[in-house]
Amino acid sequence: MSETELQSTGSAPMTMIQALRSAMDVMLERDDNVVIFGEDVGYFGGVFRCTDGLQAKYGKQRVFDAPISESGIAGAAIGMAAYGLRPVAEIQFADYIYPAYDQIVSEAARLRYRSNGMFTSPLVFRTPCGGGIYGGQTHSQSPEAIFAHVAGLRTVMPSNPYDAKGLLIASIENDDPVIFLEPKRLYNGPFDGHHDRPVVAWSKHADNLVPEGYYSVPLDKAAIVREGQAVTILTYGTTVWVAQAAAEDAGIDAEVIDLRSLWPLDLETIVASVKKTGRCIVLHEATRTCGFGAELVALVQEHCFYHLEAPVERVTGWDTPYPHAQEWDYFPGPARVIDAMHRVLED
Amino acid sequence: MSETELQSTGSAPMTMIQALRSAMDVMLERDDNVVIFGEDVGYFGGVFRCTDGLQAKYGKQRVFDAPISESGIAGAAIGMAAYGLRPVAEIQFADYIYPAYDQIVSEAARLRYRSNGMFTSPLVFRTPCGGGIYGGQTHSQSPEAIFAHVAGLRTVMPSNPYDAKGLLIASIENDDPVIFLEPKRLYNGPFDGHHDRPVVAWSKHADNLVPEGYYSVPLDKAAIVREGQAVTILTYGTTVWVAQAAAEDAGIDAEVIDLRSLWPLDLETIVASVKKTGRCIVLHEATRTCGFGAELVALVQEHCFYHLEAPVERVTGWDTPYPHAQEWDYFPGPARVIDAMHRVLED
Amino acid sequence: MSTSQTPATPAPLRLHVPEPSARPGQATDFSYLQLSPAGAVDKPALDVTAGQTAPLTTQLVRVLDDNGDAVGPWAADIDDAVLLRAMHAMLKTRAFDARMLIAQRQKKTSFYIQCLGEEAIAVGQTLALRDGDMQFPTYRQQGILITKEVSLVEMMCQVLSNAADPLKGRQLPIMYSYKDAGFFSISGNLTTQYIQAVGWAMASAIKGDTKIATAWVGDGATAEGDFHAALVFAHVYHAPVILNVVNNQWAISTFQAIAGGENTTFAARGAAYGIPSLRVDGNDLLAVYAASRWAAERARSNLGSTLIEWVTYRAGPHSTSDDPSKYRPADDAQHFPLGDPIERLKRHLIKRGLWSEEQHEQVRSELDAEISRALKEAESHGLLGSDNRPGAADMFNDVYKDMPDHLRRQRQQLGV
Amino acid sequence: MSTSQTPATPAPLRLHVPEPSARPGQATDFSYLQLSPAGAVDKPALDVTAGQTAPLTTQLVRVLDDNGDAVGPWAADIDDAVLLRAMHAMLKTRAFDARMLIAQRQKKTSFYIQCLGEEAIAVGQTLALRDGDMQFPTYRQQGILITKEVSLVEMMCQVLSNAADPLKGRQLPIMYSYKDAGFFSISGNLTTQYIQAVGWAMASAIKGDTKIATAWVGDGATAEGDFHAALVFAHVYHAPVILNVVNNQWAISTFQAIAGGENTTFAARGAAYGIPSLRVDGNDLLAVYAASRWAAERARSNLGSTLIEWVTYRAGPHSTSDDPSKYRPADDAQHFPLGDPIERLKRHLIKRGLWSEEQHEQVRSELDAEISRALKEAESHGLLGSDNRPGAADMFNDVYKDMPDHLRRQRQQLGV
Ligand SMILES: Cc1ncc(C[n+]2csc(CCOP(=O)(O)OP(=O)(O)O)c2C)c(N)n1
Ligand SMILES: Cc1ncc(C[n+]2csc(CCOP(=O)(O)OP(=O)(O)O)c2C)c(N)n1
Ligand SMILES: [Mg+2]
Ligand SMILES: [Mg+2]
């Protein structure tokens, strides 16, 4: 699969929301088996407006509202996928995916395996994750680790409109079940972690051009979003921007890798970078303990042990629920990343 | 809390099942607020017989059957705990705890936090975990990592009758919600990973003496079950025995640490050991990726980086569902631990 | 190998996707709501069986008629003082909501949820309960706290997430917790607490106490699995709990038919699970009070749970993040056939000689003044995002009863 | 602040914990089961409303009377050939179970589940379906596969988890998967597939196809949240699915009252959710076939789903890991008022002149022989735990469509 298979020459500035909508639009158009459903996604177009206009364009048989039952949404999606459809189901917030966890873990992830490939579940669960919008403990979580732990699932998280569209198209086309986490802090503009400074909207941002037609971004390739020699920062989603801001602010020659696909993982790109820099920081919003960062640290030390000059540092959300008033104390912002870089570079 | 607060002088040989039952018996007796419920635990006494006789002794108001609804069991337990009871709810197999995951993560784990301590959920979910009984993919799982990731929960797993009773009593007395995982392969006798050799029943085993009365084992202390200088093996549950067997079989001077409480973790004991040996292996049955082993590796390299002579190795279940016919190919047995020790010692 | 006897080749199947009768620019046809005249529905004995309540799950218990009179078997004795307290609490709830909405628009906080048009339900039920009972509310039962006369300043500090927030800034605005007022900590996760209320009630029964619980859920959230768990457990164990379903016709943008309300009622589910069940006019304070008292007495008499579907209308947006004009006719609330609960109670109180238009206006302006004073005081403790907010160190407390080492290390790392 | 008007101090509450009428050593009082005489229950039009089926959810649809005659409105046309196929499949299912039970006791495999006494349900429904329909069974519907004449040897190889196991040893014995036979991959997790069946049926409707689905769940497993999800979705979207609830009175050791069946029926739930529902004698092949055809025609006519509660009895232990004499009277099955499905069909076939005692015995012994031959062949491919078993490399396939690098590395590490 090449990085992009452009079939349309036109590109347009898009927010991440528009890019996601465009991905669904393209796939609804191309493949009759694609259906979209979830809470409030039909007539209204989703609480974040990601599916706005799609029901009007493709009809109620292809794009429709679901009862407020995440387990039901997941179970129905699995049944549809087993039939031969390619459902793209929205879970309104990642914090509400837990009622669907059994269906995802016990069913979607294992159907192919336990039936020896006779039945499969090619589906996508899209869900907004992450904090930074004063959503409090039930509108801010990043549950990627509990999916990456489960054999049979793919877990994906984009950090910009281009990747969001390309990865979503690739996820819809993929024959494995995909957990597609959308950092809601990036929906309307990138965010560098400085909550006290104005945010640049995607419309005014350099990285906003998205092809209007079909293309895909592969599910097994990380992106080096900033090259550097001093230290490797492994991250994904909102904190990709934080890492870059931290490197700029501190003037440190950090290499920032946007994992994009969390699992399966592009280990090669990671190992090559860490072997080059000899230092590594892992950065994510989720709680630290048993977070996806733990796996990254484990892999880095397994594969780059003799190249490491300092312990791999984790900069993460704290091991508490995501608080409301203290949101920015919780969020792993540039200052904490800079501190970590200094520690890692000192050693 | 001292390691044991013996109030009864009598001890008796017990299987792990008997020890768990004795813990519940002691606590039902001591504290009117303790209630036991779950699927088949009442009249029948549980599919593994852990609650056998308790309904007859304490009545149906204290020990009763529940509908087959893990989410309902968890939600009801949380309500009971908020009232002031100390429910001990059985989830029949850890593989069936996923429907309860939302209640556990979103509710039990956060109630104290979000109410500023006004409401709490002092409860225990007991559930048999792990493979080795040809239970196939839905009677063999070890989901500890998805609980350790969640702030506010305690996760505990004993490896012998004495600890099983003492840790369960401590868990019932503890004011935080506890996920109490019982390695079912150890219920009736320890098991050293050699599935092709006869197992010693607890009744014939040296480590089977359990005090009949009240005592507790603290929830924040690991146990060094085998002292050694060459390499530290961090493990818990069934594989505590595998680690010891591997060390004996290979004649390697390994230090085996039984974590007992997975989270919060006795980091001190771990760090002291790894600093001493300079080499470390992490061993568990669960799938590797984002398993609890990843957290252990991350912590060890964070805290012992300059003492490590070789990368920390993970010996774990593979990243597949737990298969039925290939159970012993999946299980991380002594041979794989020995290989890992050789690799770690070679480096 | 064909195994069926059916001969014909059937027509293609088609997915049915329910729709409300009107979208923006159209007029809702409220005839989908089955109504009963005030006073027309029987009041059964406390020990009625679930099956016997089947008719009550499609009819609608109403007490106040169009003239403001209280009629029929559910028009039980109700003290004047209770009625006046109800009116006061409803007015105060509405005024509180109005003021906090403005505060949110002024960016003093991140979020607010009002209960406009649904005030009678939480207020009426609370008046029918006893001290020691525990309510497990959703985000739309602030009427409970106001009936219980909880400090407005404190409630506001929670909404403002400021330094005096009793929940230390940890929770989203309006996710209150008031143990002393019998108000369980609200969860952002829908329906999880419905079964917890049942568990709490089971605990009261296990202990041989006399306290009862109330559980609350919206029409939309009944679709969650925990609704089912709650009904199953409540039935199996005869738990002393009132299972409230507030059917305000909408769940954010989706009509109650998407939750499964088309051609059936939510009350019917209760009866089918073996739980005596009622469908009640939720905009009729007297009906709310009477049905709640009946259910509370059943629970306290060891007769188990009662499910009550309250028919009402969400007159405002779902929350401050919502704009209902995008998905439903803007003037729907004015056409809702059960009217406005405050207007209806006012008419009754006036008829009863307890109230007047003047009094009404006077109390309203007194309440507005009280609320403004309270807000001023609350704001003196800070606004969301201001420096005057709960400390970062508070973030690490109460995760566990005692702070474990790893959290102590993390707190130190943050330097707080 | 006391808010209630209730004056009396109530008596202490008490938890109700339902019990079966008898425990080991006693005699079950089956009068808790509401029965109807054969032929007594109406057969409504296909486009009946859910509400109209309310009486059918407490009555019991029966066709075969005590004399073996087929009576009443549900005694529709049924071809002799179908009846003979049903008898054959039921006998074969029972014989297969008996033989596999022994194989398990001989430690040829780890686990087995029989469906003794419940054969009519899976067999009868399967005969009422068409090719292309998809059944989402539990572990107790092996009758489907046997009716579909799937290879016994292959089924046995799955049970033995041997080298010829079509599921490569990955699944617990009896967790079959047969797409071509319209038999969905069984899950060990209860009730998860109930909503999947609804999703599959929704997909058929979305595509404008004519295929329908059947969903299966036991009485005990109806307590899971996914049962509720399935009913909600099936109702909301009018999904073309038959929702089967096999009420065999027990869920391992717990009586159906613990699942919520006390003083109500599982069929009643369907009707309350807006789904036309029936309660049917599951030990009466003719009733099973008639009700299944009716429901299948409803689904195929775009009239949506039907819920059917099958009243039957789990005559054997839950599984080979269970000993029911520990929790229920040992001879219960013999006293179950709806008798044995094979005996009842036999009597009818003999009356109809299609069958004789001799034929019955002859077919039985032929089947025994066929099954023994099949087992011999299956065993030639190995037993669980023998060297002749699926390879360890198979463990790493089909986790994903294409094997990712990390699994390739893990496979290499294992050296396979
Ligand atoms: C588990 C879960 N899923 C989704 C949501 C998002 N959500 C919040 S409120 C709401 C609508 C609830 O509607 P209803 O139950 O009718 O209550 P109402 O708002 O009308 O009072 C939704 C979908 C949530 N909070 N929790
Ligand atoms: C989610 C889940 N919880 C618990 C179990 C354990 N379990 C297996 S079968 C069973 C009883 C099911 O009873 P019922 O639904 O009545 O079906 P029956 O066995 O009678 O056919 C239980 C509790 C499981 N398999 N899955
Ligand atoms: Mg609503
Ligand atoms: Mg059963």
mmCIF file of C-alpha atoms in Angstrom, chain B residues 32-33 35 37 61-62 64-67 69 71-85 99 102-103 106-119 150-154 175-177 263-265 267-268 299 303, chain C residues 134 136 166-168 170-171 175 177-180 183-193 195-207 209-211 226 229 232-233 236-237 394-402 404-406 409:
data_model
loop_
_atom_site.group_PDB
_atom_site.id
_atom_site.type_symbol
_atom_site.label_atom_id
_atom_site.label_comp_id
_atom_site.label_asym_id
_atom_site.label_seq_id
_atom_site.Cartn_x
_atom_site.Cartn_y
_atom_site.Cartn_z
ATOM 1 C CA ASP B 32 -22.233 -8.097 59.523
ATOM 2 C CA ASN B 33 -21.708 -5.852 56.562
ATOM 3 C CA VAL B 35 -22.233 -10.104 51.909
ATOM 4 C CA PHE B 37 -23.178 -12.916 45.897
ATOM 5 C CA GLN B 61 -29.621 -12.490 53.159
ATOM 6 C CA ARG B 62 -25.843 -12.682 53.370
ATOM 7 C CA PHE B 64 -27.071 -15.421 47.550
ATOM 8 C CA ASP B 65 -27.287 -16.211 43.858
ATOM 9 C CA ALA B 66 -27.298 -13.438 41.290
ATOM 10 C CA PRO B 67 -28.760 -13.197 37.813
ATOM 11 C CA SER B 69 -25.412 -10.158 34.524
ATOM 12 C CA SER B 71 -22.683 -5.526 34.909
ATOM 13 C CA GLY B 72 -25.673 -5.919 37.190
ATOM 14 C CA ILE B 73 -23.592 -7.727 39.780
ATOM 15 C CA ALA B 74 -20.983 -4.992 39.705
ATOM 16 C CA GLY B 75 -23.506 -2.163 39.739
ATOM 17 C CA ALA B 76 -25.490 -3.704 42.568
ATOM 18 C CA ALA B 77 -22.279 -4.286 44.529
ATOM 19 C CA ILE B 78 -21.328 -0.635 44.118
ATOM 20 C CA GLY B 79 -24.743 0.450 45.388
ATOM 21 C CA MET B 80 -24.435 -1.903 48.344
ATOM 22 C CA ALA B 81 -20.947 -0.673 49.117
ATOM 23 C CA ALA B 82 -22.133 2.926 48.945
ATOM 24 C CA TYR B 83 -24.791 1.965 51.496
ATOM 25 C CA GLY B 84 -22.139 0.691 53.871
ATOM 26 C CA LEU B 85 -21.931 -2.998 53.141
ATOM 27 C CA PRO B 99 -19.555 -6.683 30.745
ATOM 28 C CA ASP B 102 -17.804 -0.014 32.684
ATOM 29 C CA GLN B 103 -19.197 -0.274 36.202
ATOM 30 C CA SER B 106 -16.390 4.425 35.486
ATOM 31 C CA GLU B 107 -18.035 3.878 38.833
ATOM 32 C CA ALA B 108 -16.277 1.761 41.464
ATOM 33 C CA ALA B 109 -12.859 3.227 40.691
ATOM 34 C CA ARG B 110 -14.018 6.849 40.640
ATOM 35 C CA LEU B 111 -16.779 7.140 43.198
ATOM 36 C CA ARG B 112 -14.564 8.297 46.046
ATOM 37 C CA TYR B 113 -12.717 10.742 43.826
ATOM 38 C CA ARG B 114 -15.644 12.355 42.120
ATOM 39 C CA SER B 115 -17.627 12.726 45.344
ATOM 40 C CA ASN B 116 -14.634 14.043 47.273
ATOM 41 C CA GLY B 117 -14.806 11.056 49.580
ATOM 42 C CA MET B 118 -18.507 11.455 50.347
ATOM 43 C CA PHE B 119 -19.348 8.085 48.807
ATOM 44 C CA VAL B 150 -7.333 2.329 35.992
ATOM 45 C CA ALA B 151 -6.679 4.844 38.750
ATOM 46 C CA GLY B 152 -8.551 3.993 41.929
ATOM 47 C CA LEU B 153 -8.521 0.209 41.703
ATOM 48 C CA ARG B 154 -6.416 -2.309 43.546
ATOM 49 C CA ASP B 175 -11.723 0.667 51.729
ATOM 50 C CA ASP B 176 -10.804 0.743 48.039
ATOM 51 C CA PRO B 177 -12.373 -1.421 45.330
ATOM 52 C CA TRP B 263 -1.260 -2.367 41.840
ATOM 53 C CA PRO B 264 -0.450 -0.440 43.964
ATOM 54 C CA LEU B 265 2.874 -2.204 43.656
ATOM 55 C CA LEU B 267 8.257 -1.155 43.884
ATOM 56 C CA GLU B 268 10.847 -1.049 46.642
ATOM 57 C CA LEU B 299 9.384 0.685 35.977
ATOM 58 C CA HIS B 303 14.410 2.841 38.428
ATOM 59 C CA MET C 134 -31.200 7.955 48.744
ATOM 60 C CA PHE C 136 -29.627 8.272 42.337
ATOM 61 C CA PRO C 166 -17.219 20.993 47.423
ATOM 62 C CA LEU C 167 -16.046 18.472 44.839
ATOM 63 C CA LYS C 168 -12.624 20.172 44.543
ATOM 64 C CA ARG C 170 -12.804 17.234 39.968
ATOM 65 C CA GLN C 171 -16.236 16.955 38.424
ATOM 66 C CA MET C 175 -22.412 16.656 38.610
ATOM 67 C CA SER C 177 -22.929 14.942 45.217
ATOM 68 C CA TYR C 178 -24.826 15.544 48.483
ATOM 69 C CA LYS C 179 -24.941 12.590 50.806
ATOM 70 C CA ASP C 180 -26.744 14.460 53.574
ATOM 71 C CA PHE C 183 -28.445 12.795 46.650
ATOM 72 C CA PHE C 184 -25.969 10.297 45.234
ATOM 73 C CA SER C 185 -22.873 11.433 43.355
ATOM 74 C CA ILE C 186 -23.934 11.958 39.719
ATOM 75 C CA SER C 187 -22.054 10.051 37.074
ATOM 76 C CA GLY C 188 -21.371 11.297 33.576
ATOM 77 C CA ASN C 189 -21.930 7.762 32.335
ATOM 78 C CA LEU C 190 -25.549 7.123 31.543
ATOM 79 C CA THR C 191 -27.619 4.513 33.411
ATOM 80 C CA THR C 192 -24.763 3.104 35.485
ATOM 81 C CA GLN C 193 -26.448 4.416 38.594
ATOM 82 C CA ILE C 195 -28.586 -0.529 38.984
ATOM 83 C CA GLN C 196 -26.556 1.044 41.797
ATOM 84 C CA ALA C 197 -29.777 2.419 43.230
ATOM 85 C CA VAL C 198 -31.147 -1.122 43.185
ATOM 86 C CA GLY C 199 -28.030 -2.372 44.951
ATOM 87 C CA TRP C 200 -28.346 0.359 47.561
ATOM 88 C CA ALA C 201 -31.983 -0.606 48.123
ATOM 89 C CA MET C 202 -31.020 -4.270 48.377
ATOM 90 C CA ALA C 203 -28.509 -3.295 51.049
ATOM 91 C CA SER C 204 -31.211 -1.544 53.034
ATOM 92 C CA ALA C 205 -33.294 -4.720 52.839
ATOM 93 C CA ILE C 206 -30.327 -6.911 53.773
ATOM 94 C CA LYS C 207 -29.700 -4.782 56.841
ATOM 95 C CA ASP C 209 -33.492 -1.027 57.581
ATOM 96 C CA THR C 210 -36.420 1.070 56.349
ATOM 97 C CA LYS C 211 -34.683 3.321 53.839
ATOM 98 C CA ASP C 226 -27.809 -1.332 32.967
ATOM 99 C CA ALA C 229 -29.930 -5.128 34.885
ATOM 100 C CA VAL C 232 -34.015 -7.705 36.625
ATOM 101 C CA PHE C 233 -32.368 -7.215 40.019
ATOM 102 C CA VAL C 236 -35.740 -10.715 41.544
ATOM 103 C CA TYR C 237 -34.950 -9.364 45.005
ATOM 104 C CA ASP C 394 -6.267 18.114 45.181
ATOM 105 C CA MET C 395 -6.057 16.202 41.942
ATOM 106 C CA PHE C 396 -4.106 13.433 43.666
ATOM 107 C CA ASN C 397 -6.301 13.001 46.717
ATOM 108 C CA ASP C 398 -9.160 10.527 47.081
ATOM 109 C CA VAL C 399 -8.040 8.336 44.226
ATOM 110 C CA TYR C 400 -7.494 5.816 47.003
ATOM 111 C CA LYS C 401 -8.368 6.149 50.644
ATOM 112 C CA ASP C 402 -4.675 6.551 51.445
ATOM 113 C CA PRO C 404 -0.105 5.242 47.459
ATOM 114 C CA ASP C 405 3.561 5.878 46.770
ATOM 115 C CA HIS C 406 3.216 6.181 43.043
ATOM 116 C CA ARG C 409 5.824 10.516 43.461
#
